[in-house]
Amino acid sequence: MNRRDAALLAIAVVLSLAIRLAPALYRGDIIFDGYDEYYHLRRILYTFHHFPHTLWFDSYINYPHGLEITWPPLFDIVVAALAHTVPPVIGDGSVETLAAVISPILGGILVVVVYAIAREVSDERTALISAFLLAVCPYSVIRTSFGSPDHHSLEVLLFSTIVLLLLYTLRGGYIWSICAGIAVAALAYTWAGAPIYLLIIPSFAVLRAILSLQDGSAFDYRPLLLSLGVASALVFPSGFSSWLYISFIAIIIITAIVLVTAITEQLALRKDLPWIVLPASLIALAMIIIFVNYSRLQSAMVYLVGGGMTGKIAEAEPLFVNTDPFTPLTLWLLLYILGAVILLYETKAGGLKRDARLLLLIWAALALVLTIGQKRFIYVSSTVGPILMALLLLRATVWMRSYPSHRFIAGVALAIMIITPLTDLPGIVSSEPAITQDWVESLEWLRNSTPQTSYFEEPFQVPEYGVMCWWDYGNWIVYLGKRPVVANNFQTGVVEGSRFFLSENEEAAVRILNERRARYVITDLTMIYGKLQAICSWLGEDPSTYQMIYTKDGMVTVHNLERLNRTVLAGLHLDDCSYMEHFRLIHESRSFAGPYGGKQASMIKIFEYVPGAVIRGSAKDDRIVVAVLNLSSNLGRPFQYVNYAVPRNGSYEIRVPYSTEGAYGIKASGPYQIVEISPATDGWGDVAFVNITEKDVLEGRILELGTPVSAVPEP
């Protein structure tokens, strides 16, 4: 590389770092994106304090059972190791800072790797253009920006490095084969889905063998087999563990496929058999593998490209499900496909770099299939995409020179196509983290104001109680709130969470909490206005039976149906536990939205599950007895708790969750008012005033109500 090209590559790397580190300028104390990132932080800090050991079981998730952690650990171990080697490390805050910048650094290295791949496949100009296109690619920035300590940044770097090293093996030199094997093993130690990416190896071997049979010239598979042998040896020590077993078996199967391909090619060449023999043999082998593992393979295919998570996990949905197809991303994908067509044409043309282009073409095809199947894989396409677009740009330039009359129109069209996707970049760079200030403050309150649970730093024993939440928020609660959760972002407890929040019977909801030993419940207004479809999907319920959503004059209107109003979710978040016996509001966040149903609602609310005090008294069977308590929230918002009972045989019982003493900043403005109402005349009877202590509520005490202390005349 000459000095000019080296300087240009350095500029591309600096540009990449500048874009990916830009969010650090305005994020303040909230520096982490997403959801999984918060569990990576938990594991990184644990590994830092217990280096080189990492966290393999956590009693703070899937409470009270705990959960074996099946994430391969390399990313977390690498960050923890760097925290020990990069001085000065003062404490957990410094580790968090390092975690916040690691993905942009890996993104900068990725620019260099993509440059090297493009140069190997084409030439220096293609490589430099690819480097700059990757540096500014908004869909790569998503996974490699500041505050995104997630294994995906290392995963895509290792995958790209494997492609680069395999390209080098095609030129010869077993040292590259060994390095490629190390990279394959590192990928397996980074991501459980590594076998998906490793499909490029047997795909290349099979297609290359078909070309060999058509040309009548043998291909040397020994470098590929050496790489797979090195990877197998490195993976073997942990190969039978739950988190690495699939990758280990996949590497063995891939090795077998490459070996069978090599043997079949040699036999076919010696016997002068037609090239169709090879694919026929491999199809037969594939049928055997599919027959033996049909259920697993079927589940994997439905999950990856069959829309199996549609309506449940947004990032795992097919690309154009619930997404506007007319976006800059669609135009970017069009450029991607056009570049792939150019690459296919050049691969068919042959030449010295045919094998390198074939491998790149397989990579591009695999990335596109994954992206269409699940939108989360756009970060894989965004790595190979810049190379395809660089090829397209240079070939278009040659074409425009050949047709001067069309040069201006073609140039403008190409410029628009390249620049338009970049319009997504400012929005991605300036996007706010998924976690809001309301959540941060609410979880800080939870950590400081509720009884502390044990074993947070050594999560191998069962803590005292858990928190029920929707699974999206589990990792936030564990990391920031330092409390165990029933459901978290590994989809543990998600069915129980759905059943709890959609329960139309408080007794059923209480049974779930008792089974899971949960004491607190946290809700978010977006669970009603945004995430309700996902909550319904996990139970196979029809969201339209809970809400009507319609658009008129560009305005979206959401109307809650009676079925939603009967749910525990609505009773908690919209009604502040009125008509509920065991739940009480203990905290709400500062931001309000609405009005919904004629009133505003706080974004985040925290509730406590309590036995509740029982008010017992006597009344005529033709009456309804109503208990009313006027309260104010921790923000001073006035609200009213109401519950009622229908007397039987002259007596009634009303269980109430709030005390008149107040708790957690929730205050009562006076005693309970117990009022008798006659449905026949709609008249009011006597009213009694009752004070209930915290001890009454927490111990489930029964309070016998005597003669009313005052009476209110019928209205």
XYZ file of C-alpha atoms in Angstrom:
715
model
C 0.000 0.000 0.000
C 1.385 3.389 -0.934
C 1.273 6.376 1.400
C -1.720 7.965 -0.292
C -3.846 4.842 0.023
C -2.700 4.286 3.600
C -3.697 7.850 4.459
C -7.102 7.431 2.824
C -7.712 4.203 4.731
C -6.721 5.942 7.961
C -9.217 8.711 7.189
C -11.936 6.098 6.649
C -11.155 4.524 10.031
C -11.164 7.906 11.795
C -14.458 8.778 10.095
C -15.898 5.477 11.256
C -14.823 6.114 14.846
C -16.122 9.695 14.794
C -19.582 8.642 13.621
C -19.834 5.724 16.044
C -18.569 7.712 19.039
C -20.783 10.732 18.300
C -23.598 9.672 20.699
C -21.169 10.110 23.611
C -21.440 13.870 23.130
C -25.059 14.123 24.234
C -26.056 10.919 26.027
C -25.098 12.099 29.519
C -25.446 9.411 32.172
C -27.584 7.159 29.968
C -25.011 5.662 27.666
C -26.217 2.168 26.857
C -28.529 1.134 24.039
C -30.913 -1.723 23.762
C -31.734 -4.558 26.122
C -29.171 -7.366 25.837
C -26.435 -4.805 26.380
C -27.440 -4.558 30.037
C -26.943 -8.257 30.616
C -23.590 -8.104 28.845
C -22.673 -5.368 31.338
C -23.702 -7.591 34.240
C -21.598 -10.447 32.920
C -18.651 -8.197 32.062
C -18.563 -6.778 35.597
C -18.844 -10.239 37.130
C -15.996 -11.461 34.908
C -13.928 -8.400 35.772
C -14.274 -9.113 39.505
C -13.705 -12.880 39.134
C -11.329 -12.946 36.159
C -10.901 -15.227 34.241
C -14.115 -16.877 35.467
C -17.396 -15.716 33.980
C -21.062 -16.037 34.934
C -22.650 -19.340 33.933
C -25.706 -19.377 36.205
C -27.812 -16.482 37.440
C -30.444 -16.760 40.152
C -31.601 -13.217 39.336
C -33.332 -14.247 36.108
C -36.149 -16.749 35.606
C -36.857 -16.215 39.294
C -37.009 -18.266 41.493
C -35.534 -21.076 39.379
C -32.560 -19.172 37.995
C -31.119 -19.852 34.568
C -28.024 -21.338 32.993
C -26.388 -18.712 30.804
C -25.886 -20.132 27.322
C -24.268 -17.081 25.750
C -20.765 -17.961 24.549
C -18.475 -15.807 26.720
C -15.689 -14.481 24.488
C -17.013 -10.926 24.084
C -17.566 -10.461 27.821
C -14.196 -12.000 28.691
C -12.378 -9.808 26.150
C -13.898 -6.612 27.598
C -13.147 -7.725 31.172
C -9.576 -8.601 30.199
C -9.073 -5.217 28.549
C -10.408 -3.568 31.698
C -7.596 -5.257 33.622
C -4.917 -4.249 31.127
C -5.906 -0.675 30.257
C -4.883 1.604 33.171
C -6.155 3.168 35.212
C -9.204 1.065 36.113
C -10.717 2.727 39.173
C -13.912 0.741 39.547
C -17.095 -0.442 37.891
C -17.625 2.955 36.261
C -14.373 2.613 34.330
C -15.358 -0.866 33.165
C -18.684 0.535 31.965
C -16.876 3.298 30.063
C -14.656 0.750 28.340
C -17.712 -1.350 27.513
C -19.358 1.717 25.985
C -16.498 2.343 23.529
C -15.537 -1.236 22.629
C -18.060 -1.620 19.790
C -16.975 1.591 17.969
C -13.372 0.358 18.202
C -14.364 -3.012 16.733
C -16.286 -1.095 14.052
C -13.119 0.794 13.147
C -11.169 -2.463 12.844
C -13.973 -3.848 10.669
C -13.358 -1.037 8.177
C -9.781 -2.273 7.730
C -10.908 -5.902 7.329
C -13.496 -4.981 4.689
C -10.852 -2.915 2.886
C -8.571 -5.969 2.787
C -11.384 -8.236 1.533
C -12.303 -5.833 -1.257
C -8.684 -5.484 -2.322
C -8.329 -9.267 -2.412
C -11.465 -9.632 -4.539
C -10.955 -6.621 -6.800
C -8.434 -3.792 -6.584
C -7.231 -0.849 -4.489
C -9.900 1.595 -5.669
C -12.695 -0.849 -4.850
C -11.137 -1.424 -1.434
C -10.934 2.271 -0.543
C -14.476 2.982 -1.711
C -15.688 -0.021 0.301
C -13.927 1.268 3.412
C -15.559 4.700 3.141
C -18.994 3.260 2.373
C -18.773 1.019 5.443
C -17.574 3.912 7.611
C -20.769 5.869 6.884
C -23.175 2.929 6.463
C -26.060 3.628 8.879
C -26.975 -0.050 9.183
C -23.498 -0.921 10.398
C -23.519 1.986 12.855
C -26.566 0.472 14.566
C -24.513 -2.403 16.013
C -21.180 -0.662 16.448
C -22.082 2.675 17.993
C -21.188 4.116 21.375
C -23.023 2.487 24.272
C -23.633 -0.840 22.486
C -21.619 -3.450 24.409
C -23.088 -6.415 22.571
C -21.384 -9.499 21.152
C -22.751 -8.710 17.663
C -19.958 -6.196 17.047
C -17.302 -8.847 17.716
C -19.345 -11.510 15.943
C -19.534 -9.612 12.634
C -15.852 -8.655 12.862
C -14.850 -12.305 13.347
C -17.124 -13.444 10.519
C -15.559 -10.893 8.181
C -12.095 -11.902 9.377
C -12.883 -15.543 8.573
C -13.839 -14.516 5.036
C -10.599 -12.536 4.675
C -8.425 -15.372 5.968
C -10.172 -17.900 3.725
C -9.443 -15.616 0.801
C -5.787 -15.641 1.799
C -5.813 -19.450 2.003
C -6.908 -19.556 -1.630
C -3.572 -17.951 -2.515
C -1.704 -20.622 -0.596
C 0.171 -20.742 2.690
C -0.939 -22.954 5.543
C -0.341 -20.196 8.081
C -3.514 -18.515 6.785
C -5.401 -21.787 7.174
C -4.350 -21.998 10.807
C -5.361 -18.383 11.391
C -8.719 -19.013 9.732
C -9.269 -22.000 12.027
C -8.522 -19.827 15.051
C -11.032 -17.240 13.822
C -13.686 -19.931 13.293
C -13.194 -21.149 16.856
C -13.301 -17.577 18.165
C -16.621 -17.040 16.387
C -18.012 -20.193 18.007
C -16.855 -18.882 21.402
C -18.615 -15.564 20.647
C -22.042 -16.441 19.244
C -24.240 -19.522 19.503
C -25.436 -18.936 15.928
C -21.948 -19.337 14.464
C -22.993 -22.402 12.385
C -25.228 -20.121 10.289
C -22.224 -18.108 9.152
C -20.001 -21.154 8.736
C -22.335 -22.404 5.998
C -20.198 -20.360 3.598
C -17.426 -22.983 3.896
C -19.315 -26.087 2.686
C -21.219 -23.937 0.178
C -17.937 -22.738 -1.296
C -16.500 -26.257 -1.312
C -19.492 -27.717 -3.157
C -19.763 -24.934 -5.745
C -16.013 -24.958 -6.281
C -16.081 -28.718 -6.797
C -18.828 -28.376 -9.421
C -16.696 -25.806 -11.240
C -13.706 -28.138 -10.994
C -15.652 -31.003 -12.559
C -16.871 -28.731 -15.331
C -13.318 -27.522 -15.997
C -11.707 -30.899 -15.463
C -9.200 -29.446 -12.964
C -8.937 -30.481 -9.301
C -9.149 -28.049 -6.391
C -6.919 -28.356 -3.319
C -9.197 -28.717 -0.269
C -6.382 -29.302 2.211
C -6.213 -25.652 3.390
C -9.946 -25.674 4.151
C -9.691 -28.993 5.974
C -6.732 -27.704 7.972
C -8.741 -24.667 9.039
C -11.640 -26.832 10.151
C -9.275 -29.205 11.932
C -7.725 -26.335 13.900
C -11.190 -25.000 14.758
C -12.351 -28.447 15.903
C -9.313 -28.847 18.148
C -9.835 -25.431 19.751
C -13.561 -25.949 20.276
C -13.257 -29.526 21.547
C -12.362 -28.706 25.211
C -15.801 -27.109 25.702
C -17.488 -28.821 22.783
C -19.966 -30.811 24.840
C -21.156 -27.886 26.960
C -24.703 -26.654 26.320
C -23.538 -23.290 24.982
C -21.007 -24.664 22.462
C -22.349 -28.090 21.544
C -24.273 -26.975 18.438
C -21.273 -25.086 17.050
C -18.958 -28.012 17.808
C -21.218 -30.519 16.029
C -21.705 -28.079 13.153
C -17.942 -27.766 12.627
C -17.639 -31.568 12.599
C -20.476 -31.874 10.060
C -19.006 -29.111 7.887
C -15.636 -30.856 7.975
C -17.326 -34.079 6.869
C -19.119 -32.297 4.019
C -15.887 -30.716 2.755
C -14.095 -34.059 3.045
C -16.853 -35.926 1.181
C -16.846 -33.190 -1.452
C -13.081 -33.508 -1.938
C -13.212 -37.311 -2.178
C -16.192 -37.247 -4.545
C -14.467 -34.709 -6.767
C -11.308 -36.802 -6.971
C -13.249 -39.979 -7.792
C -15.341 -38.182 -10.399
C -12.244 -36.744 -12.077
C -10.474 -40.121 -12.113
C -13.500 -41.941 -13.499
C -14.376 -39.071 -15.825
C -17.881 -38.881 -14.390
C -20.243 -35.975 -15.191
C -20.303 -33.059 -12.790
C -23.890 -33.841 -11.747
C -22.553 -36.766 -9.702
C -21.260 -34.411 -7.021
C -24.453 -32.482 -6.268
C -26.452 -35.722 -6.460
C -24.183 -37.333 -3.867
C -24.352 -34.328 -1.587
C -28.119 -34.074 -1.924
C -28.353 -37.695 -0.804
C -26.111 -36.930 2.189
C -28.178 -33.825 2.984
C -31.392 -35.854 2.897
C -29.957 -38.255 5.467
C -28.901 -35.372 7.746
C -32.319 -33.712 7.359
C -34.130 -36.985 8.099
C -32.142 -37.536 11.296
C -32.509 -33.951 12.515
C -35.789 -32.960 10.861
C -37.550 -31.403 13.856
C -34.520 -29.348 14.895
C -33.795 -28.164 11.368
C -37.443 -27.322 10.772
C -37.574 -25.238 13.960
C -34.341 -23.479 13.025
C -35.596 -22.627 9.525
C -38.932 -21.343 10.825
C -37.081 -19.215 13.359
C -34.513 -17.839 10.910
C -36.449 -17.248 7.706
C -39.983 -18.456 8.351
C -41.297 -15.627 10.460
C -41.539 -17.783 13.585
C -41.071 -14.744 15.864
C -43.451 -12.428 13.998
C -45.408 -10.391 16.507
C -43.266 -11.643 19.384
C -39.750 -10.265 18.883
C -39.569 -7.181 16.655
C -35.947 -7.610 15.529
C -36.555 -11.302 14.682
C -39.397 -10.558 12.270
C -38.935 -10.815 8.484
C -37.507 -7.623 7.036
C -40.654 -6.179 5.498
C -43.160 -7.307 8.140
C -44.568 -4.306 10.020
C -42.092 -2.144 8.077
C -42.699 0.451 5.392
C -41.114 -0.948 2.214
C -40.577 2.543 0.758
C -37.602 3.627 2.829
C -33.917 4.404 2.230
C -33.191 0.846 3.417
C -35.108 -0.566 0.460
C -33.029 1.527 -1.929
C -29.879 0.384 -0.142
C -30.919 -3.244 -0.633
C -31.557 -2.553 -4.314
C -27.983 -1.303 -4.646
C -26.866 -4.407 -2.745
C -28.633 -6.721 -5.197
C -27.342 -4.825 -8.242
C -23.823 -5.097 -6.852
C -24.328 -8.820 -6.301
C -25.398 -9.167 -9.941
C -22.181 -7.438 -11.021
C -20.209 -9.800 -8.779
C -22.021 -12.832 -10.202
C -21.220 -11.709 -13.750
C -17.539 -11.261 -12.914
C -17.423 -14.624 -11.142
C -18.853 -16.390 -14.188
C -16.292 -14.603 -16.354
C -13.542 -16.489 -14.567
C -10.024 -15.166 -14.187
C -7.414 -15.346 -11.460
C -9.773 -14.069 -8.763
C -12.713 -16.320 -9.587
C -12.447 -18.303 -6.347
C -12.245 -15.151 -4.253
C -15.302 -13.690 -5.972
C -17.189 -16.958 -5.539
C -16.586 -16.886 -1.791
C -17.683 -13.241 -1.609
C -20.802 -14.049 -3.637
C -21.733 -16.841 -1.222
C -21.214 -14.464 1.705
C -23.422 -11.849 0.042
C -26.188 -14.361 -0.718
C -26.175 -15.766 2.821
C -26.285 -12.283 4.360
C -29.202 -11.246 2.131
C -31.237 -14.365 2.973
C -30.651 -13.839 6.691
C -31.593 -10.166 6.466
C -34.830 -10.850 4.622
C -35.659 -13.608 7.118
C -34.901 -11.494 10.206
C -34.368 -7.750 10.090
C -31.772 -7.965 12.877
C -29.241 -9.385 10.377
C -29.018 -6.116 8.468
C -25.712 -5.579 10.271
C -24.325 -8.635 8.429
C -25.491 -7.350 5.059
C -24.092 -3.929 5.901
C -20.601 -5.462 6.069
C -20.524 -7.088 2.651
C -22.873 -4.487 1.107
C -20.259 -1.719 0.792
C -18.041 -4.017 -1.281
C -20.911 -4.843 -3.631
C -21.783 -1.162 -3.957
C -18.180 -0.239 -4.635
C -18.124 -2.790 -7.461
C -21.392 -1.374 -8.777
C -20.112 2.199 -8.604
C -16.916 1.470 -10.497
C -18.652 -0.609 -13.175
C -21.285 2.115 -13.584
C -18.509 4.658 -14.014
C -17.007 2.567 -16.822
C -20.427 2.216 -18.420
C -21.062 5.965 -18.284
C -17.755 6.621 -20.009
C -18.820 4.276 -22.799
C -22.115 6.084 -23.290
C -21.417 9.845 -22.968
C -24.969 10.807 -23.952
C -26.352 9.031 -20.890
C -23.583 10.077 -18.544
C -25.398 12.921 -16.779
C -28.680 11.068 -16.187
C -26.915 7.900 -15.074
C -24.578 9.834 -12.800
C -27.423 11.697 -11.110
C -29.426 8.492 -10.655
C -26.444 6.657 -9.171
C -25.609 9.559 -6.854
C -29.189 9.659 -5.594
C -29.154 5.915 -4.999
C -25.928 6.080 -3.010
C -26.707 9.237 -1.033
C -30.354 8.477 -0.151
C -29.597 5.633 2.293
C -27.234 7.993 4.113
C -30.268 10.059 5.108
C -30.885 7.371 7.747
C -27.492 8.083 9.318
C -28.318 11.263 11.314
C -31.378 9.635 12.846
C -29.449 6.522 13.841
C -26.519 8.455 15.281
C -28.786 10.797 17.250
C -31.287 8.130 18.324
C -32.077 7.889 21.999
C -31.367 4.685 23.935
C -34.275 2.271 24.334
C -34.217 2.900 28.075
C -35.726 6.255 29.040
C -34.998 8.597 31.901
C -38.288 7.499 33.471
C -37.024 3.925 33.566
C -33.634 4.908 34.958
C -35.169 6.976 37.756
C -37.805 4.327 38.524
C -35.199 1.577 38.784
C -32.999 3.767 40.945
C -36.005 4.229 43.214
C -36.652 0.463 43.200
C -33.041 -0.217 44.181
C -33.036 2.322 47.007
C -36.581 2.092 48.351
C -37.478 -1.592 48.380
C -35.942 -4.290 50.608
C -32.523 -5.277 49.313
C -32.209 -8.811 47.969
C -29.232 -11.068 48.609
C -26.656 -12.694 46.309
C -26.609 -10.017 43.594
C -22.822 -10.225 43.281
C -22.771 -14.026 43.674
C -26.051 -15.074 42.037
C -25.985 -18.780 42.813
C -28.576 -18.925 45.600
C -32.228 -17.920 45.511
C -32.870 -14.296 46.629
C -35.776 -13.307 48.871
C -38.309 -12.204 46.233
C -38.711 -11.396 42.560
C -40.214 -8.755 40.284
C -42.862 -9.448 37.650
C -42.378 -7.452 34.446
C -42.713 -7.772 30.708
C -39.647 -9.555 29.367
C -38.382 -6.519 27.421
C -37.443 -4.821 30.694
C -35.929 -7.717 32.616
C -32.266 -6.993 31.961
C -32.742 -3.331 32.900
C -34.321 -4.296 36.223
C -31.557 -6.769 37.046
C -28.691 -4.421 36.177
C -30.018 -1.036 37.298
C -32.578 -2.083 39.896
C -30.477 -4.952 41.277
C -33.587 -7.083 41.758
C -34.445 -10.583 40.482
C -36.963 -10.855 37.658
C -39.369 -13.530 36.524
C -39.014 -12.642 32.839
C -36.060 -11.176 30.994
C -34.695 -10.724 27.485
C -33.785 -14.398 27.117
C -37.573 -14.947 26.814
C -37.600 -16.774 30.147
C -40.877 -16.285 31.992
C -42.434 -14.608 28.955
C -45.472 -16.912 28.897
C -46.083 -16.459 32.629
C -45.738 -12.707 32.130
C -48.285 -12.718 29.310
C -50.695 -14.813 31.364
C -50.289 -12.521 34.351
C -50.838 -9.236 32.557
C -53.739 -10.496 30.434
C -55.468 -12.275 33.317
C -59.063 -11.178 33.659
C -59.235 -12.679 37.115
C -57.127 -11.382 39.992
C -57.049 -14.809 41.630
C -55.393 -16.302 38.533
C -52.824 -13.493 38.506
C -52.113 -14.002 42.204
C -51.511 -17.709 41.624
C -48.843 -16.859 39.050
C -47.150 -14.437 41.452
C -47.237 -17.014 44.241
C -45.729 -19.662 41.987
C -42.981 -17.228 41.013
C -42.613 -15.691 44.488
C -42.854 -12.173 43.052
C -43.462 -9.239 45.384
C -43.386 -6.279 43.004
C -44.816 -5.620 39.545
C -43.558 -3.000 37.073
C -45.595 -1.784 34.114
C -44.952 0.587 31.230
C -47.707 2.493 29.424
C -46.307 1.187 26.119
C -47.366 -2.295 27.197
C -50.927 -1.119 26.543
C -50.251 1.302 23.704
C -47.529 -0.392 21.666
C -46.556 -3.811 22.980
C -50.012 -5.297 23.480
C -49.853 -7.218 20.198
C -46.637 -8.946 21.299
C -48.107 -9.795 24.701
C -51.128 -11.340 22.981
C -48.986 -13.237 20.461
C -47.229 -15.277 23.131
C -50.606 -16.673 24.208
C -52.101 -16.923 20.738
C -54.692 -14.259 21.586
C -56.201 -11.915 19.019
C -55.157 -8.291 19.814
C -58.288 -6.988 18.077
C -60.382 -8.427 20.912
C -58.592 -6.039 23.279
C -58.189 -2.880 21.220
C -59.606 -1.219 18.135
C -57.034 0.731 16.139
C -58.130 2.865 13.213
C -56.782 5.788 11.224
C -58.767 8.823 10.161
C -57.352 11.929 8.495
C -53.843 10.733 9.308
C -54.613 10.375 13.015
C -54.273 6.975 14.678
C -56.936 6.329 17.288
C -56.773 3.502 19.801
C -59.946 2.438 21.573
C -59.648 0.030 24.494
C -62.326 -2.639 24.504
C -64.004 -4.056 27.571
C -61.825 -7.165 27.499
C -58.690 -5.053 27.928
C -60.300 -3.058 30.714
C -60.877 -6.330 32.592
C -57.199 -7.324 32.464
C -54.770 -7.059 35.339
C -52.566 -4.870 33.127
C -55.275 -2.213 32.718
C -56.362 -2.540 36.338
C -52.834 -1.838 37.490
C -51.647 0.847 35.124
C -54.834 2.700 34.181
C -56.964 2.229 37.313
C -54.318 2.346 40.074
C -55.550 -1.027 41.419
C -59.155 -0.031 42.033
C -61.349 -3.121 42.486
C -58.203 -5.165 43.150
C -57.504 -6.763 46.515
C -53.783 -7.556 46.517
C -52.060 -4.837 44.513
C -51.234 -1.250 45.336
C -49.381 1.527 43.533
C -46.149 2.471 45.296
C -44.340 4.615 42.710
C -44.937 6.338 39.391
C -42.525 8.094 37.056
C -42.529 11.787 36.236
C -43.576 11.634 32.588
C -47.255 11.412 31.744
C -49.012 10.642 28.467
C -52.568 10.746 27.313
C -55.288 11.439 27.927
C -56.303 7.794 27.682
C -59.902 7.118 28.594
C -60.244 10.731 29.637
C -57.215 10.795 31.939
C -53.465 10.965 31.763
C -51.267 8.095 32.873
C -47.696 7.972 34.102
C -45.258 6.136 31.823
C -43.794 3.777 34.450
C -45.559 2.431 37.516
C -44.391 0.106 40.278
C -46.832 -1.944 42.341
C -46.540 -4.099 45.439
C -48.291 -7.431 45.903
C -49.673 -7.595 49.482
C -52.043 -9.871 51.440
C -54.418 -6.917 51.985
C -56.497 -6.081 55.033
C -60.063 -7.405 55.326
C -62.880 -5.099 56.382
C -65.730 -7.200 57.720
C -69.157 -5.938 58.667
C -72.881 -6.520 58.441
C -75.379 -5.175 55.925
C -78.593 -6.167 54.258
C -78.349 -8.546 51.351
C -80.075 -6.066 49.029
C -77.285 -3.548 49.476
C -73.823 -3.071 47.962
C -71.029 -2.008 50.308
C -68.384 0.241 48.789
C -64.968 1.132 50.232
C -63.435 4.408 49.040
C -60.002 5.836 49.888
C -58.643 9.143 48.577
C -54.910 9.030 47.954
C -52.073 10.931 46.336
C -49.121 9.411 44.488
C -45.458 10.062 45.135
C -45.811 12.963 42.666
C -48.792 14.404 44.496
C -51.280 13.235 41.847
C -54.669 12.626 43.496
C -56.385 9.320 42.769
C -59.038 7.198 44.367
C -59.102 3.549 45.336
C -62.506 1.869 45.176
C -63.633 -1.669 45.972
C -66.945 -3.222 46.848
C -68.677 -6.321 48.198
C -72.162 -7.797 47.967
C -73.401 -8.937 51.405
C -74.447 -12.527 51.891
C -76.508 -13.704 54.803
C -76.243 -10.249 56.297
C -72.440 -9.899 56.264
C -69.728 -8.761 53.857
C -65.942 -8.690 53.485
C -63.886 -6.206 51.471
C -60.163 -6.818 51.068
C -58.148 -3.626 50.516
C -54.426 -3.189 49.651
C -53.785 0.408 50.756
C -53.235 1.529 54.326
C -54.365 4.884 55.624
C -50.878 5.390 57.095
C -49.355 5.556 53.606
C -46.254 3.784 52.326
C -43.477 4.343 49.777
C -44.529 7.977 49.338
C -48.179 7.123 48.602
C -50.340 9.084 51.027
C -53.974 8.766 52.113
C -55.905 11.977 52.718
C -58.065 10.376 55.403
C -59.652 7.088 56.470
C -61.539 4.624 54.285
C -65.183 5.516 53.729
C -67.419 2.446 53.865
C -70.728 3.252 52.227
C -73.881 1.169 51.775
C -75.672 1.649 48.462
C -79.112 0.366 47.550
C -79.176 -0.686 43.866
C -82.969 -0.609 43.859
C -83.220 3.067 44.819
C -79.682 4.181 43.959
C -79.632 5.648 47.429
C -76.825 5.879 49.939
C -77.067 4.378 53.373
C -74.812 4.732 56.360
C -71.102 5.518 56.015
C -68.338 4.394 58.325
C -64.769 5.662 58.550
C -62.002 3.093 58.997
C -58.267 3.523 59.529
C -56.062 0.662 58.379
C -52.416 0.341 59.353
C -49.518 -0.960 57.281
C -49.369 -3.959 59.577
C -53.022 -4.716 58.827
C -52.290 -4.708 55.086
C -49.030 -6.682 55.207
C -50.343 -9.333 57.609
C -53.789 -9.689 56.076
C -55.576 -8.768 59.289
C -59.368 -8.769 59.620
C -61.028 -5.611 60.947
C -64.525 -6.028 62.330
C -66.630 -2.994 61.515
C -69.014 -1.916 64.274
C -71.787 0.700 64.313
C -71.158 3.467 61.756
C -69.722 6.615 63.338
C -71.808 8.913 61.146
C -74.509 8.806 58.538
C -74.952 10.489 55.206
C -78.512 11.182 54.009
C -79.610 9.732 50.708
C -78.969 12.144 47.828
